[in-house]
PDB file of C-alpha atoms in Angstrom:
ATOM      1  CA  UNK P   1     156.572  22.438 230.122  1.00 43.00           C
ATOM      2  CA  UNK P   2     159.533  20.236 230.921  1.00 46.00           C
ATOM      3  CA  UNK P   3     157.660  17.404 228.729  1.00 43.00           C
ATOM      4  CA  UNK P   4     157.563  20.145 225.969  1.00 44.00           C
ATOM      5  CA  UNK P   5     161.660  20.980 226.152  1.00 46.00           C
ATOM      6  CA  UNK P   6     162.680  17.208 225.779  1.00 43.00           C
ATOM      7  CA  UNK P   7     160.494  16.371 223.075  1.00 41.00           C
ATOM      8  CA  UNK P   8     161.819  19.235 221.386  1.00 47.00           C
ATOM      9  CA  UNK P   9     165.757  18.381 221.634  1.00 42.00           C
ATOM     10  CA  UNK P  10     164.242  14.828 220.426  1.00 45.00           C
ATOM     11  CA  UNK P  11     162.913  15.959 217.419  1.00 46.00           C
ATOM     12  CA  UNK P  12     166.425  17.538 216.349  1.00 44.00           C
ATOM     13  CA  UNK P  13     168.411  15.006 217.223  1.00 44.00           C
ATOM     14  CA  UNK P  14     166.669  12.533 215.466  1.00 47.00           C
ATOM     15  CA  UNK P  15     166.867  15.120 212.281  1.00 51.00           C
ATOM     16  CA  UNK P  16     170.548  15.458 213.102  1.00 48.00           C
ATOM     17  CA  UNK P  17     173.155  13.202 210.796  1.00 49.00           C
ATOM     18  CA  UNK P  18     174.415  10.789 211.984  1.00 51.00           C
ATOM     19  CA  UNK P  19     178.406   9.900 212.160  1.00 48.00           C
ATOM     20  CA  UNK P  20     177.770   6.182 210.262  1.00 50.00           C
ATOM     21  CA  UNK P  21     175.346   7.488 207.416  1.00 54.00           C
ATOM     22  CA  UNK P  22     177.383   7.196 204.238  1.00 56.00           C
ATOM     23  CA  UNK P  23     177.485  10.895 202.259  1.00 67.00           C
ATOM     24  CA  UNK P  24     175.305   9.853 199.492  1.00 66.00           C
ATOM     25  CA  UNK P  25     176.690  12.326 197.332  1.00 64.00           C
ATOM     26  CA  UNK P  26     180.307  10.509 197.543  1.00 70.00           C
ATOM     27  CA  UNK P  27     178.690   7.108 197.442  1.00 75.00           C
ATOM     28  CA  UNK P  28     177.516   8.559 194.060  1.00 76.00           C
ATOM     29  CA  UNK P  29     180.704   9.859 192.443  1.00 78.00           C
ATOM     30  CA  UNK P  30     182.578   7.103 193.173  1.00 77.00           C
ATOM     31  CA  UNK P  31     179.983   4.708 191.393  1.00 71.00           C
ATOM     32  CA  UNK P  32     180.241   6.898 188.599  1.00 70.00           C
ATOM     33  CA  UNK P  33     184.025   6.971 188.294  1.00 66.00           C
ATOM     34  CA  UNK P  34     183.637   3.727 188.455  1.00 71.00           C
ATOM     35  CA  UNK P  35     181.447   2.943 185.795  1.00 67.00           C
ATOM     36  CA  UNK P  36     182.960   5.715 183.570  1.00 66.00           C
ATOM     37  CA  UNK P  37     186.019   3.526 184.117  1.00 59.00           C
ATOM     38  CA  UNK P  38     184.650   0.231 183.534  1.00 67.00           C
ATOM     39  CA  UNK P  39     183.050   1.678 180.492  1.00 68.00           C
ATOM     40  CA  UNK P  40     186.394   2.809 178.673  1.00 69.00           C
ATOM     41  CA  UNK P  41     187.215   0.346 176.058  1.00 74.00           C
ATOM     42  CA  UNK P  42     190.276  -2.073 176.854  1.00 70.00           C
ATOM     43  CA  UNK P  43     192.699  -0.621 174.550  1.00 76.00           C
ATOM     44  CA  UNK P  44     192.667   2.572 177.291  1.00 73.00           C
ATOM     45  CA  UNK P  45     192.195   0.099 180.339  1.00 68.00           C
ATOM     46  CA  UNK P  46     194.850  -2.775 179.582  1.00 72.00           C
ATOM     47  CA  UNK P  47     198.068  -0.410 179.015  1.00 78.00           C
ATOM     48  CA  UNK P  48     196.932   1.702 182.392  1.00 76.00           C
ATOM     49  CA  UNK P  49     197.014  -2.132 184.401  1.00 65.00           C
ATOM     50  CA  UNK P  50     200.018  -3.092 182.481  1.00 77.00           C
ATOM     51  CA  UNK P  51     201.843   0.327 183.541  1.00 76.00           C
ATOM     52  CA  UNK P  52     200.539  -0.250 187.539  1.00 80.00           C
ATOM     53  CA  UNK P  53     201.904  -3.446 187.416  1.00 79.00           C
ATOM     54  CA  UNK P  54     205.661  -3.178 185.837  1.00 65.00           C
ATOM     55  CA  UNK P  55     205.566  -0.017 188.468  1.00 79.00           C
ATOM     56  CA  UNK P  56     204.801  -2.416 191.530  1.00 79.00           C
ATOM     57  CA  UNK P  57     207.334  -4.904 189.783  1.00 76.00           C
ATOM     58  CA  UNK P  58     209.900  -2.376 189.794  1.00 68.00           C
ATOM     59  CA  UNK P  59     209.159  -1.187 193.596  1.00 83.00           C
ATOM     60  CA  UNK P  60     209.529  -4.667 194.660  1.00 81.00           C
ATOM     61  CA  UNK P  61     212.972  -4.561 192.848  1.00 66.00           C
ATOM     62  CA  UNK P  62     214.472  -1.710 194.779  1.00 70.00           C
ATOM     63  CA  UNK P  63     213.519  -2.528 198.133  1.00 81.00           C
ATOM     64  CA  UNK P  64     215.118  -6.581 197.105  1.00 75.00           C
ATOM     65  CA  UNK P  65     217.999  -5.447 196.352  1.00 68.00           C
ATOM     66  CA  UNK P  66     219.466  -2.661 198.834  1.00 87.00           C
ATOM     67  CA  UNK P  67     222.761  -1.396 198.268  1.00 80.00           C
ATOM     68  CA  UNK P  68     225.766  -3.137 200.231  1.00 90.00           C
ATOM     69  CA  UNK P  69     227.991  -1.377 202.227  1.00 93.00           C
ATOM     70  CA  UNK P  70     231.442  -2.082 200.901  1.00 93.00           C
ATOM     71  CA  UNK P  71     234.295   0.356 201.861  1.00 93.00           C
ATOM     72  CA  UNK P  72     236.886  -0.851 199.660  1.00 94.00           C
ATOM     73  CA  UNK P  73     237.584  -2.928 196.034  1.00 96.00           C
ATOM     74  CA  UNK P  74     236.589  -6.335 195.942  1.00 97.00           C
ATOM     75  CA  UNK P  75     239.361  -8.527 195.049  1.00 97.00           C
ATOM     76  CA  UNK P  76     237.714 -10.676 193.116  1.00 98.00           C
ATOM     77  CA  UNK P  77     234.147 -11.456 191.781  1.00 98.00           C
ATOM     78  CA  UNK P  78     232.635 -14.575 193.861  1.00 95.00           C
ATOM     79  CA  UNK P  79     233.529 -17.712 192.480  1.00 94.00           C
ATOM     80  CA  UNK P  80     231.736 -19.558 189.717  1.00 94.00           C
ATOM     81  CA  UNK P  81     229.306 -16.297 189.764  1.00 96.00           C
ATOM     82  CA  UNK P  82     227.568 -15.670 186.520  1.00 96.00           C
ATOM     83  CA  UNK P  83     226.691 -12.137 187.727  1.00 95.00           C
ATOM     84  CA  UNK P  84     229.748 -10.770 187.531  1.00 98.00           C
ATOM     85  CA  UNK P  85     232.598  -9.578 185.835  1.00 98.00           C
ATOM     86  CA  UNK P  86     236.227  -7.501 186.548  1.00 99.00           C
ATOM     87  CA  UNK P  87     239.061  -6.118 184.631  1.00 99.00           C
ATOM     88  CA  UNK P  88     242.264  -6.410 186.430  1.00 98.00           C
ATOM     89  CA  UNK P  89     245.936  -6.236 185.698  1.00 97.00           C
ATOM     90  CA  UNK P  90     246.325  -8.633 188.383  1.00 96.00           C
ATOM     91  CA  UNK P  91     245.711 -12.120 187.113  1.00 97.00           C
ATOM     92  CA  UNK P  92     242.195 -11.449 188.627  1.00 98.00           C
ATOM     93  CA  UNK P  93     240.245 -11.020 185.804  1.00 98.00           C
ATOM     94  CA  UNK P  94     236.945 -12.819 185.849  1.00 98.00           C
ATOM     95  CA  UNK P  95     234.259 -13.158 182.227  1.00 98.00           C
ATOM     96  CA  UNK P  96     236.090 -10.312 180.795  1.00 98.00           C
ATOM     97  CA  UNK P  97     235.923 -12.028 177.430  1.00 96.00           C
ATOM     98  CA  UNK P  98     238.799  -9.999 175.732  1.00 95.00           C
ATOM     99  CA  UNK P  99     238.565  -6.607 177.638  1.00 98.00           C
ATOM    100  CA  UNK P 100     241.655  -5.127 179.275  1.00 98.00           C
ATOM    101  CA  UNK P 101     242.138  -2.528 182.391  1.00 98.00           C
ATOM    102  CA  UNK P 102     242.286   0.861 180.645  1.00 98.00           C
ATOM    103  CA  UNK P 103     245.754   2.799 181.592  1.00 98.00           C
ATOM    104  CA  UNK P 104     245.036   6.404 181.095  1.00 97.00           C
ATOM    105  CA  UNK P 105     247.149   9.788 180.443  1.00 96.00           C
ATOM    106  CA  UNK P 106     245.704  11.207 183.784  1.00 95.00           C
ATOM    107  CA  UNK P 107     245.912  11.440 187.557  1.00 94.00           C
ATOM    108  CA  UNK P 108     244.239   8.969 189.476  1.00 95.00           C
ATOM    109  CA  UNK P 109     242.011  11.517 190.782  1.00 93.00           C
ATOM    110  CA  UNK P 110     240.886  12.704 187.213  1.00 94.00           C
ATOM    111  CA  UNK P 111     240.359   8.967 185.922  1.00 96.00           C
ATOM    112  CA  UNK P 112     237.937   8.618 189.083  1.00 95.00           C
ATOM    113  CA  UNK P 113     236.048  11.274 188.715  1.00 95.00           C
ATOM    114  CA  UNK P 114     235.998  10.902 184.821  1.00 97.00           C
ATOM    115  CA  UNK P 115     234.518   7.396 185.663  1.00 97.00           C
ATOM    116  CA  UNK P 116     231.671   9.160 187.416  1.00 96.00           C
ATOM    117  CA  UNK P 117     230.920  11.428 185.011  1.00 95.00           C
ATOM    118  CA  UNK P 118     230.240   8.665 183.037  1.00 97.00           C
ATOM    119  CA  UNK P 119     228.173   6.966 185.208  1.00 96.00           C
ATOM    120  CA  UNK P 120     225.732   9.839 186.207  1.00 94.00           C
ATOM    121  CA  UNK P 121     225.603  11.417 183.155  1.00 93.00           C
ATOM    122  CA  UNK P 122     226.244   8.518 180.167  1.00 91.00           C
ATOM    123  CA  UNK P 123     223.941   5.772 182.397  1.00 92.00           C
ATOM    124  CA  UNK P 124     221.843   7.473 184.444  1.00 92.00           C
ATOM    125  CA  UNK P 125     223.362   5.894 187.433  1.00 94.00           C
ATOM    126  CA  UNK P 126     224.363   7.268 190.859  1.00 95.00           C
ATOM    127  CA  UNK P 127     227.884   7.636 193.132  1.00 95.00           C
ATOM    128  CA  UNK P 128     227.516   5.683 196.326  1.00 95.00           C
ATOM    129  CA  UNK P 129     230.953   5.851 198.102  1.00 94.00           C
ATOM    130  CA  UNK P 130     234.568   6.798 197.736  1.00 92.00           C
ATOM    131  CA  UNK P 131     237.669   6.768 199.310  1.00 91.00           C
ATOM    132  CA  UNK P 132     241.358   7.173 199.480  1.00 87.00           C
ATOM    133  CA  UNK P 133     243.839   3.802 200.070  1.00 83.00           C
ATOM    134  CA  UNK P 134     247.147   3.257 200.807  1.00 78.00           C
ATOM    135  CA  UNK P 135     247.895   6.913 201.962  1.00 72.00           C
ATOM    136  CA  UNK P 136     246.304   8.383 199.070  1.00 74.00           C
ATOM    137  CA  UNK P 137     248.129   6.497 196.603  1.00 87.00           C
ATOM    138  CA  UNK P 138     245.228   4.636 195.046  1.00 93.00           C
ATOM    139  CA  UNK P 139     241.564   5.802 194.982  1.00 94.00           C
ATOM    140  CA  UNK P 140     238.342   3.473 195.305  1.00 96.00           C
ATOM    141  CA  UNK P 141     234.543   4.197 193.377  1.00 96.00           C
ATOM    142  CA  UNK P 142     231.434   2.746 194.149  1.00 97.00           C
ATOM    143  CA  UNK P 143     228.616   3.438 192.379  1.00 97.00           C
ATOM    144  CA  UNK P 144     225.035   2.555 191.213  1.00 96.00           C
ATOM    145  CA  UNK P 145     223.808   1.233 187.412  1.00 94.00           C
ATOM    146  CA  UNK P 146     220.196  -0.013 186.843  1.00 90.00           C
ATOM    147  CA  UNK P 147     219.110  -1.952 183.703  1.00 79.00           C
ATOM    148  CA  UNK P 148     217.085  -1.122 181.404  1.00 74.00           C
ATOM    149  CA  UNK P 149     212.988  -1.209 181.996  1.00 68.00           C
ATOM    150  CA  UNK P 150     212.873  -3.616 184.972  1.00 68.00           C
ATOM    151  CA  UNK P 151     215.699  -1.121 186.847  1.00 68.00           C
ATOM    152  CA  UNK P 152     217.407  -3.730 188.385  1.00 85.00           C
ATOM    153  CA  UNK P 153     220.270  -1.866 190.653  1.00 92.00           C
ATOM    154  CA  UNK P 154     223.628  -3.401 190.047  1.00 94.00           C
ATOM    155  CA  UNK P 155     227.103  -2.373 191.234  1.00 96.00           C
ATOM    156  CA  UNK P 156     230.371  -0.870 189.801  1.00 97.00           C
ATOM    157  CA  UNK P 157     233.279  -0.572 191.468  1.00 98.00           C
ATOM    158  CA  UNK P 158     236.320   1.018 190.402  1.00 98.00           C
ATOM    159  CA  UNK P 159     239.901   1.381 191.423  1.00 98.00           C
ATOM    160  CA  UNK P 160     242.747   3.596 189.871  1.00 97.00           C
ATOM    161  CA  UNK P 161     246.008   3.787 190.965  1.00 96.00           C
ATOM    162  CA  UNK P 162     249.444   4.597 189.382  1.00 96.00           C
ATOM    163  CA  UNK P 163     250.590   1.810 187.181  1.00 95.00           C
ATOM    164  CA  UNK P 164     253.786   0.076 188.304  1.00 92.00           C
ATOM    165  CA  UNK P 165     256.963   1.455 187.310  1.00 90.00           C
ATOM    166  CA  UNK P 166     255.124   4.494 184.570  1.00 91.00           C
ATOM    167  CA  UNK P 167     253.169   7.593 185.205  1.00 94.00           C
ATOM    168  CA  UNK P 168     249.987   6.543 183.967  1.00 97.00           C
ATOM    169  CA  UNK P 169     246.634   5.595 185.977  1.00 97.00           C
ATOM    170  CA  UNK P 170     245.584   2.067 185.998  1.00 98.00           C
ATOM    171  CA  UNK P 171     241.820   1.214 186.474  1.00 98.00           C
ATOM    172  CA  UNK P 172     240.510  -2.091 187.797  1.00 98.00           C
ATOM    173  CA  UNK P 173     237.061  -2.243 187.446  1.00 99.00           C
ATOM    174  CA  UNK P 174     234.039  -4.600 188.304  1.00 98.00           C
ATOM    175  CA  UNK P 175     230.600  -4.766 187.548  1.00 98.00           C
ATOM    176  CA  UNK P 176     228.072  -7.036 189.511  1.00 96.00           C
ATOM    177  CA  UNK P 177     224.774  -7.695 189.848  1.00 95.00           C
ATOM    178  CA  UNK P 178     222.844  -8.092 193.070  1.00 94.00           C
ATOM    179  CA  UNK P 179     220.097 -10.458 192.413  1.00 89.00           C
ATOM    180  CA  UNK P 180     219.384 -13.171 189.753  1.00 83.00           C
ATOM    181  CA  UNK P 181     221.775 -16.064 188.956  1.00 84.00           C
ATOM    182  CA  UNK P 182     222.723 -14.666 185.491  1.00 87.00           C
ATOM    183  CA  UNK P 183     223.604 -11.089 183.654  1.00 90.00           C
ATOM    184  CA  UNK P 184     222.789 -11.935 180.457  1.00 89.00           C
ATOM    185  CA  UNK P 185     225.827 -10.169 179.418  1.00 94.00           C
ATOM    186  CA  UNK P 186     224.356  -6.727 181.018  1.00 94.00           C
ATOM    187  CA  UNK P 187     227.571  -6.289 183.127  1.00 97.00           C
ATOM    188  CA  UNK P 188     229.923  -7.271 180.145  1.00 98.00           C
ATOM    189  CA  UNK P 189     228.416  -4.887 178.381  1.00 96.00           C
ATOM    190  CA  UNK P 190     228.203  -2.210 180.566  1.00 97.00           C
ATOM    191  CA  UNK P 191     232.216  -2.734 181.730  1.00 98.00           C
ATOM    192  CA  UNK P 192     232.598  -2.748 177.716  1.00 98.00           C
ATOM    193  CA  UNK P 193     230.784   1.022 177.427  1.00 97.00           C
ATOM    194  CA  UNK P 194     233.168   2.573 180.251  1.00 98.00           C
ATOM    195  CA  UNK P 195     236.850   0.958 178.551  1.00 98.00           C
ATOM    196  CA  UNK P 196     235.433   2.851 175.625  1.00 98.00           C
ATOM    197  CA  UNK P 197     234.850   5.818 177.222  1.00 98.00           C
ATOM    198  CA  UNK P 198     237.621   5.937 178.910  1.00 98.00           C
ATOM    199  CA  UNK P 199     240.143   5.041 176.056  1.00 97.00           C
ATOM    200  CA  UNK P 200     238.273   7.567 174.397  1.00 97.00           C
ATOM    201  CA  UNK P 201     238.708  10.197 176.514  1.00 97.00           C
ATOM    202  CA  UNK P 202     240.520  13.387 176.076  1.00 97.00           C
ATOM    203  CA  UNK P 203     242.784  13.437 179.486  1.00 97.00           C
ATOM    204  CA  UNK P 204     245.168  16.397 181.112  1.00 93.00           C
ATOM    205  CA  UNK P 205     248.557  14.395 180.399  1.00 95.00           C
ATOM    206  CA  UNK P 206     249.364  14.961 184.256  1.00 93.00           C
ATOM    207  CA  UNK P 207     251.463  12.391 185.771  1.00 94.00           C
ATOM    208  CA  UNK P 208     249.082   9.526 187.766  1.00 93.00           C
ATOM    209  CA  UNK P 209     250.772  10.862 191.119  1.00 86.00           C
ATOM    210  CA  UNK P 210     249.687  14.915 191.048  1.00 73.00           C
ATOM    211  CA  UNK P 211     247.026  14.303 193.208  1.00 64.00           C
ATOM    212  CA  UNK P 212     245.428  17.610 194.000  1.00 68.00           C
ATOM    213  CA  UNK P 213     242.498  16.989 196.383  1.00 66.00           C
ATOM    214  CA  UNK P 214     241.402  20.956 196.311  1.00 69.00           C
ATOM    215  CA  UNK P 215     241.713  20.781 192.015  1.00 69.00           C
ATOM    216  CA  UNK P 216     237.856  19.951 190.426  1.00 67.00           C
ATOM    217  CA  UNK P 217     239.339  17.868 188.234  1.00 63.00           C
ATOM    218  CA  UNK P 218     239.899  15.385 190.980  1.00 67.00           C
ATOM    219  CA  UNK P 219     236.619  15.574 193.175  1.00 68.00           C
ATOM    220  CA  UNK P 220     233.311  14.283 192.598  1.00 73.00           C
ATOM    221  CA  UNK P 221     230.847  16.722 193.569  1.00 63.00           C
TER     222      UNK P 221
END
């Protein structure tokens, strides 16, 4: 009898699966996935690798190029860079080919957060820091532009202050790249876009100094 009991739990353990037995049913769908792939013509295939591709590209991009932690305006772009460019009342102008610091009919608050509407909502881009200098008296505004299809993440900064002697806001702006040796005129161009927006803009006639911190028109959300 006890011969009879372990020849029976023999016989269903052998007849049992077993953990390292491939599920032929799987094995089978995924052979025919990938033959029904394989077997689409390479006008389908080729775009679906090309898209894979430019998205791994464009991965590799972000995690290059993290964004610095800067707490204040630059005073100038590094020297001899071809990557950058500012706008400055202050001699410190650097590639700025012709443009000129935009002095605007608002508070300094307003012509910040005016700048940021522009970036988020004109570019696509994204606000990184800001903060108050000098008691108030002048604002700083980092943010966050990417180019066009490779998304290469590139840095604005902005300052606006009350001009010397008036009641209008003066902005000093600066656009830089963080990797590659050259712009090809992206940040030029992009510096370009916001001194037209902003000379463009309608703005409250408020004197550069009413600084309301509690008023919309002077936070960024």
């Amino acid at each position: 009898m006890e011969f009879y009991h372990v020849f029976e739990v023999s016989e269903v353990t052998e007849d049992m699966p077993r953990s390292t037995d491939s599920d032929p049913d799987s094995n089978s769908t995924i052979a025919a996935l990938r033959r029904g792939w394989q077997g689409q013509p390479r006008i389908i295939r080729w775009p679906v690798y090309t898209f894979a591709i430019w998205a791994v590209l464009v991965m590799l991009i972000q995690i290059s190029a993290p964004a610095p932690n800067v707490e204040s305006m630059p005073t100038s772009c590094p020297e001899g860079s071809l990557n950058c460019v500012r706008v400055a009342a202050d001699g410190t102008s650097f590639r700025a080919d012709g443009l000129q610091p935009p002095l605007v009919e608002g508070t300094i608050g307003e012509a910040r957060r005016v700048i940021w509407l522009w970036l988020e909502e004109e570019q696509g881009g994204k606000h990184l820091r800001s903060n108050s200098e000098q008691m108030g008296a002048v604002l700083f505004f980092h943010g966050q532009d990417n180019t066009q299809f490779w998304f290469f993440p590139d840095d604005i900064f902005a300052l606006t202050e009350c001009e010397s002697g008036g009641n209008r806001t003066l902005v000093t702006l600066q656009s830089q790249s963080r990797l590659g040796v050259g712009d090809i005129g992206e940040n030029h161009a992009r510096l370009s876009s916001l001194i037209t927006y902003l000379n463009d803009y309608q703005w409250s006639g408020e004197s550069c100094d009413f600084f309301d911190p509690d008023d919309p028109i002077n936070t960024i959300d």
